[in-house]
Amino acid sequence: NRFKNLDLRNKVMLSLMIYQALSCAELVRLELSDINLEHGTVYVKGSKKTTSRTLQLQPKQILMIQRYIDEPRKNLLKSETNLLLITQRGIGETVDGVNAMTNQLQALYPDRSLNPTTIRQSVISNLLNEFKKPLEDVQLFAGHRWPSATERYRRRDIDQQRKLINLYHPLK
């Protein structure tokens, strides 16, 4: 990054997208009071589409967020705000700013679509399909109001379905 104060901020944003599956809107609404470094949690406010929730931070995130709050955030701050993520101009980060930051990383993954939405979707999908987490736990983690919103991330095992069809189909 060409601005040294934004480097750690961008790492904080990416880590919150990857480990807590936060959306752009949730990221830009985060306030300092939502981060509890002592307990290692982040409180995510609800919206029309999502429920509020408290998520665990990874140990490496706690130190990174603490360093960001102590130095770069103070250097970036131009007016009094409780928002966690600050731009180079000293104001609260916007959804467009988060998208622009991830667009800069697109060159690292030319064969994939990289944006905050696809990051969130892949985290939710991996929890369901790779780590075999229960649907209800992933629903709470993602903040989905309805189980059907989480269910659509579940991949169907085609081989298993084929075996069941062959086993129970009447024209065997």
PDB file of C-alpha atoms in Angstrom:
ATOM      1  CA  ASN A   1       0.000   0.000   0.000  1.00  0.00           C
ATOM      2  CA  ARG A   2       1.338   3.447  -0.830  1.00  0.00           C
ATOM      3  CA  PHE A   3      -0.070   4.933   2.390  1.00  0.00           C
ATOM      4  CA  LYS A   4       1.608   3.386   5.422  1.00  0.00           C
ATOM      5  CA  ASN A   5      -1.285   4.137   7.796  1.00  0.00           C
ATOM      6  CA  LEU A   6      -3.729   2.254   5.563  1.00  0.00           C
ATOM      7  CA  ASP A   7      -1.704  -0.947   5.409  1.00  0.00           C
ATOM      8  CA  LEU A   8      -2.649  -2.188   8.889  1.00  0.00           C
ATOM      9  CA  ARG A   9      -6.216  -0.899   8.474  1.00  0.00           C
ATOM     10  CA  ASN A  10      -6.583  -2.962   5.279  1.00  0.00           C
ATOM     11  CA  LYS A  11      -5.266  -6.054   7.068  1.00  0.00           C
ATOM     12  CA  VAL A  12      -7.834  -5.503   9.834  1.00  0.00           C
ATOM     13  CA  MET A  13     -10.631  -5.185   7.247  1.00  0.00           C
ATOM     14  CA  LEU A  14      -9.553  -8.321   5.396  1.00  0.00           C
ATOM     15  CA  SER A  15      -9.216 -10.338   8.596  1.00  0.00           C
ATOM     16  CA  LEU A  16     -12.737  -9.346   9.680  1.00  0.00           C
ATOM     17  CA  MET A  17     -14.060 -10.419   6.268  1.00  0.00           C
ATOM     18  CA  ILE A  18     -12.185 -13.732   6.323  1.00  0.00           C
ATOM     19  CA  TYR A  19     -12.532 -14.851   9.952  1.00  0.00           C
ATOM     20  CA  GLN A  20     -15.922 -13.313  10.883  1.00  0.00           C
ATOM     21  CA  ALA A  21     -17.497 -13.190   7.377  1.00  0.00           C
ATOM     22  CA  LEU A  22     -18.515  -9.548   7.795  1.00  0.00           C
ATOM     23  CA  SER A  23     -20.201  -7.794   4.892  1.00  0.00           C
ATOM     24  CA  CYS A  24     -19.162  -4.340   3.663  1.00  0.00           C
ATOM     25  CA  ALA A  25     -22.091  -2.687   5.411  1.00  0.00           C
ATOM     26  CA  GLU A  26     -21.247  -4.416   8.693  1.00  0.00           C
ATOM     27  CA  LEU A  27     -17.592  -3.391   8.401  1.00  0.00           C
ATOM     28  CA  VAL A  28     -18.273   0.303   7.865  1.00  0.00           C
ATOM     29  CA  ARG A  29     -20.756   0.391  10.791  1.00  0.00           C
ATOM     30  CA  LEU A  30     -18.247  -1.053  13.278  1.00  0.00           C
ATOM     31  CA  GLU A  31     -17.434   1.286  16.141  1.00  0.00           C
ATOM     32  CA  LEU A  32     -14.643   1.218  18.684  1.00  0.00           C
ATOM     33  CA  SER A  33     -17.172   0.251  21.348  1.00  0.00           C
ATOM     34  CA  ASP A  34     -18.084  -2.861  19.304  1.00  0.00           C
ATOM     35  CA  ILE A  35     -14.578  -4.278  19.743  1.00  0.00           C
ATOM     36  CA  ASN A  36     -13.858  -5.919  23.096  1.00  0.00           C
ATOM     37  CA  LEU A  37     -10.174  -6.791  23.037  1.00  0.00           C
ATOM     38  CA  GLU A  38     -10.223  -8.025  26.632  1.00  0.00           C
ATOM     39  CA  HIS A  39     -12.759 -10.733  25.789  1.00  0.00           C
ATOM     40  CA  GLY A  40     -11.590 -11.098  22.179  1.00  0.00           C
ATOM     41  CA  THR A  41     -14.986 -10.375  20.640  1.00  0.00           C
ATOM     42  CA  VAL A  42     -16.582  -8.110  18.076  1.00  0.00           C
ATOM     43  CA  TYR A  43     -20.237  -7.088  18.303  1.00  0.00           C
ATOM     44  CA  VAL A  44     -21.929  -6.829  14.904  1.00  0.00           C
ATOM     45  CA  LYS A  45     -25.075  -4.708  14.789  1.00  0.00           C
ATOM     46  CA  GLY A  46     -28.117  -6.135  13.064  1.00  0.00           C
ATOM     47  CA  SER A  47     -29.841  -4.718  10.003  1.00  0.00           C
ATOM     48  CA  LYS A  48     -32.956  -5.474   7.953  1.00  0.00           C
ATOM     49  CA  LYS A  49     -31.286  -8.572   6.528  1.00  0.00           C
ATOM     50  CA  THR A  50     -29.085  -9.707   9.426  1.00  0.00           C
ATOM     51  CA  THR A  51     -29.345 -10.217  13.155  1.00  0.00           C
ATOM     52  CA  SER A  52     -26.966  -8.733  15.681  1.00  0.00           C
ATOM     53  CA  ARG A  53     -24.337 -11.093  17.019  1.00  0.00           C
ATOM     54  CA  THR A  54     -21.133 -11.274  19.019  1.00  0.00           C
ATOM     55  CA  LEU A  55     -18.295 -13.140  17.314  1.00  0.00           C
ATOM     56  CA  GLN A  56     -14.963 -14.388  18.613  1.00  0.00           C
ATOM     57  CA  LEU A  57     -11.788 -12.790  17.289  1.00  0.00           C
ATOM     58  CA  GLN A  58      -8.746 -14.888  16.421  1.00  0.00           C
ATOM     59  CA  PRO A  59      -5.754 -14.285  18.739  1.00  0.00           C
ATOM     60  CA  LYS A  60      -3.704 -12.728  15.923  1.00  0.00           C
ATOM     61  CA  GLN A  61      -6.602 -10.380  15.155  1.00  0.00           C
ATOM     62  CA  ILE A  62      -6.670  -9.048  18.708  1.00  0.00           C
ATOM     63  CA  LEU A  63      -3.078  -7.840  18.513  1.00  0.00           C
ATOM     64  CA  MET A  64      -3.515  -6.469  14.990  1.00  0.00           C
ATOM     65  CA  ILE A  65      -6.657  -4.520  15.909  1.00  0.00           C
ATOM     66  CA  GLN A  66      -4.993  -3.184  19.063  1.00  0.00           C
ATOM     67  CA  ARG A  67      -1.998  -1.979  17.029  1.00  0.00           C
ATOM     68  CA  TYR A  68      -4.317  -0.373  14.459  1.00  0.00           C
ATOM     69  CA  ILE A  69      -6.327   1.472  17.115  1.00  0.00           C
ATOM     70  CA  ASP A  70      -3.211   2.678  18.968  1.00  0.00           C
ATOM     71  CA  GLU A  71      -1.244   4.079  16.029  1.00  0.00           C
ATOM     72  CA  PRO A  72      -2.527   4.260  12.438  1.00  0.00           C
ATOM     73  CA  ARG A  73      -6.123   5.065  13.385  1.00  0.00           C
ATOM     74  CA  LYS A  74      -4.974   7.967  15.580  1.00  0.00           C
ATOM     75  CA  ASN A  75      -2.759   9.248  12.751  1.00  0.00           C
ATOM     76  CA  LEU A  76      -5.613   9.034  10.235  1.00  0.00           C
ATOM     77  CA  LEU A  77      -8.236  10.637  12.481  1.00  0.00           C
ATOM     78  CA  LYS A  78      -9.009  14.266  11.552  1.00  0.00           C
ATOM     79  CA  SER A  79     -12.317  14.700  13.403  1.00  0.00           C
ATOM     80  CA  GLU A  80     -13.927  12.988  16.352  1.00  0.00           C
ATOM     81  CA  THR A  81     -15.640   9.732  15.356  1.00  0.00           C
ATOM     82  CA  ASN A  82     -16.287   6.425  17.053  1.00  0.00           C
ATOM     83  CA  LEU A  83     -16.058   4.465  13.773  1.00  0.00           C
ATOM     84  CA  LEU A  84     -13.345   1.818  13.726  1.00  0.00           C
ATOM     85  CA  LEU A  85     -12.291   2.098  10.086  1.00  0.00           C
ATOM     86  CA  ILE A  86     -10.971   5.479   8.950  1.00  0.00           C
ATOM     87  CA  THR A  87      -9.988   6.586   5.435  1.00  0.00           C
ATOM     88  CA  GLN A  88      -6.859   8.466   4.365  1.00  0.00           C
ATOM     89  CA  ARG A  89      -8.929  11.668   4.496  1.00  0.00           C
ATOM     90  CA  GLY A  90      -9.737  11.036   8.159  1.00  0.00           C
ATOM     91  CA  ILE A  91     -13.419  10.156   7.835  1.00  0.00           C
ATOM     92  CA  GLY A  92     -15.315   6.896   8.254  1.00  0.00           C
ATOM     93  CA  GLU A  93     -14.750   4.240   5.594  1.00  0.00           C
ATOM     94  CA  THR A  94     -17.507   3.637   3.042  1.00  0.00           C
ATOM     95  CA  VAL A  95     -18.804   0.504   1.302  1.00  0.00           C
ATOM     96  CA  ASP A  96     -17.238   1.772  -1.937  1.00  0.00           C
ATOM     97  CA  GLY A  97     -13.902   2.143  -0.148  1.00  0.00           C
ATOM     98  CA  VAL A  98     -14.007  -1.453   1.086  1.00  0.00           C
ATOM     99  CA  ASN A  99     -14.823  -2.659  -2.436  1.00  0.00           C
ATOM    100  CA  ALA A 100     -11.975  -0.576  -3.887  1.00  0.00           C
ATOM    101  CA  MET A 101      -9.524  -2.058  -1.384  1.00  0.00           C
ATOM    102  CA  THR A 102     -10.439  -5.618  -2.356  1.00  0.00           C
ATOM    103  CA  ASN A 103     -10.382  -4.732  -6.085  1.00  0.00           C
ATOM    104  CA  GLN A 104      -6.677  -3.929  -5.693  1.00  0.00           C
ATOM    105  CA  LEU A 105      -6.125  -7.566  -4.671  1.00  0.00           C
ATOM    106  CA  GLN A 106      -7.895  -8.971  -7.737  1.00  0.00           C
ATOM    107  CA  ALA A 107      -4.575  -9.243  -9.621  1.00  0.00           C
ATOM    108  CA  LEU A 108      -3.420 -11.861  -7.094  1.00  0.00           C
ATOM    109  CA  TYR A 109      -6.345 -14.128  -8.081  1.00  0.00           C
ATOM    110  CA  PRO A 110      -6.978 -13.493 -11.806  1.00  0.00           C
ATOM    111  CA  ASP A 111      -9.058 -16.649 -12.260  1.00  0.00           C
ATOM    112  CA  ARG A 112     -11.500 -15.811  -9.449  1.00  0.00           C
ATOM    113  CA  SER A 113     -13.928 -13.064  -8.646  1.00  0.00           C
ATOM    114  CA  LEU A 114     -12.596 -11.364  -5.536  1.00  0.00           C
ATOM    115  CA  ASN A 115     -14.810  -8.923  -3.671  1.00  0.00           C
ATOM    116  CA  PRO A 116     -16.225  -8.666  -0.139  1.00  0.00           C
ATOM    117  CA  THR A 117     -19.391 -10.534  -1.121  1.00  0.00           C
ATOM    118  CA  THR A 118     -17.558 -13.539  -2.570  1.00  0.00           C
ATOM    119  CA  ILE A 119     -15.241 -13.633   0.454  1.00  0.00           C
ATOM    120  CA  ARG A 120     -18.256 -13.759   2.784  1.00  0.00           C
ATOM    121  CA  GLN A 121     -19.973 -16.393   0.644  1.00  0.00           C
ATOM    122  CA  SER A 122     -16.899 -18.628   0.555  1.00  0.00           C
ATOM    123  CA  VAL A 123     -16.436 -18.414   4.347  1.00  0.00           C
ATOM    124  CA  ILE A 124     -20.064 -19.429   4.946  1.00  0.00           C
ATOM    125  CA  SER A 125     -19.881 -22.171   2.320  1.00  0.00           C
ATOM    126  CA  ASN A 126     -16.648 -23.573   3.789  1.00  0.00           C
ATOM    127  CA  LEU A 127     -18.124 -23.695   7.286  1.00  0.00           C
ATOM    128  CA  LEU A 128     -21.072 -25.725   6.007  1.00  0.00           C
ATOM    129  CA  ASN A 129     -19.362 -27.939   3.442  1.00  0.00           C
ATOM    130  CA  GLU A 130     -15.729 -28.381   4.437  1.00  0.00           C
ATOM    131  CA  PHE A 131     -15.895 -28.070   8.219  1.00  0.00           C
ATOM    132  CA  LYS A 132     -19.376 -29.685   8.442  1.00  0.00           C
ATOM    133  CA  LYS A 133     -20.676 -27.146  10.965  1.00  0.00           C
ATOM    134  CA  PRO A 134     -24.373 -27.450  11.854  1.00  0.00           C
ATOM    135  CA  LEU A 135     -26.688 -25.219   9.837  1.00  0.00           C
ATOM    136  CA  GLU A 136     -27.986 -23.468  12.974  1.00  0.00           C
ATOM    137  CA  ASP A 137     -24.458 -22.540  14.117  1.00  0.00           C
ATOM    138  CA  VAL A 138     -23.546 -21.141  10.707  1.00  0.00           C
ATOM    139  CA  GLN A 139     -26.840 -19.242  10.573  1.00  0.00           C
ATOM    140  CA  LEU A 140     -26.030 -17.547  13.890  1.00  0.00           C
ATOM    141  CA  PHE A 141     -22.434 -16.890  12.797  1.00  0.00           C
ATOM    142  CA  ALA A 142     -23.514 -15.292   9.508  1.00  0.00           C
ATOM    143  CA  GLY A 143     -26.372 -13.353  11.102  1.00  0.00           C
ATOM    144  CA  HIS A 144     -28.961 -14.730   8.697  1.00  0.00           C
ATOM    145  CA  ARG A 145     -32.513 -14.203   9.896  1.00  0.00           C
ATOM    146  CA  TRP A 146     -33.844 -17.286   8.093  1.00  0.00           C
ATOM    147  CA  PRO A 147     -32.337 -20.798   7.863  1.00  0.00           C
ATOM    148  CA  SER A 148     -33.110 -20.839   4.125  1.00  0.00           C
ATOM    149  CA  ALA A 149     -30.602 -18.022   3.607  1.00  0.00           C
ATOM    150  CA  THR A 150     -27.875 -20.224   5.071  1.00  0.00           C
ATOM    151  CA  GLU A 151     -29.121 -23.431   3.465  1.00  0.00           C
ATOM    152  CA  ARG A 152     -28.469 -22.121  -0.044  1.00  0.00           C
ATOM    153  CA  TYR A 153     -24.719 -22.262   0.663  1.00  0.00           C
ATOM    154  CA  ARG A 154     -24.832 -26.024   1.212  1.00  0.00           C
ATOM    155  CA  ARG A 155     -23.409 -28.008  -1.700  1.00  0.00           C
ATOM    156  CA  ARG A 156     -25.163 -31.216  -2.576  1.00  0.00           C
ATOM    157  CA  ASP A 157     -23.070 -34.358  -2.868  1.00  0.00           C
ATOM    158  CA  ILE A 158     -23.914 -35.544  -6.388  1.00  0.00           C
ATOM    159  CA  ASP A 159     -22.380 -39.011  -5.927  1.00  0.00           C
ATOM    160  CA  GLN A 160     -24.401 -39.597  -2.773  1.00  0.00           C
ATOM    161  CA  GLN A 161     -27.588 -38.494  -4.503  1.00  0.00           C
ATOM    162  CA  ARG A 162     -26.881 -40.789  -7.463  1.00  0.00           C
ATOM    163  CA  LYS A 163     -26.384 -43.765  -5.102  1.00  0.00           C
ATOM    164  CA  LEU A 164     -29.674 -43.055  -3.338  1.00  0.00           C
ATOM    165  CA  ILE A 165     -31.544 -42.750  -6.622  1.00  0.00           C
ATOM    166  CA  ASN A 166     -30.076 -46.020  -7.903  1.00  0.00           C
ATOM    167  CA  LEU A 167     -30.880 -47.743  -4.620  1.00  0.00           C
ATOM    168  CA  TYR A 168     -34.513 -46.635  -4.328  1.00  0.00           C
ATOM    169  CA  HIS A 169     -35.620 -45.985  -7.919  1.00  0.00           C
ATOM    170  CA  PRO A 170     -38.522 -48.307  -8.879  1.00  0.00           C
ATOM    171  CA  LEU A 171     -37.211 -49.029 -12.425  1.00  0.00           C
ATOM    172  CA  LYS A 172     -34.033 -50.596 -11.165  1.00  0.00           C
TER     173      LYS A 172
END
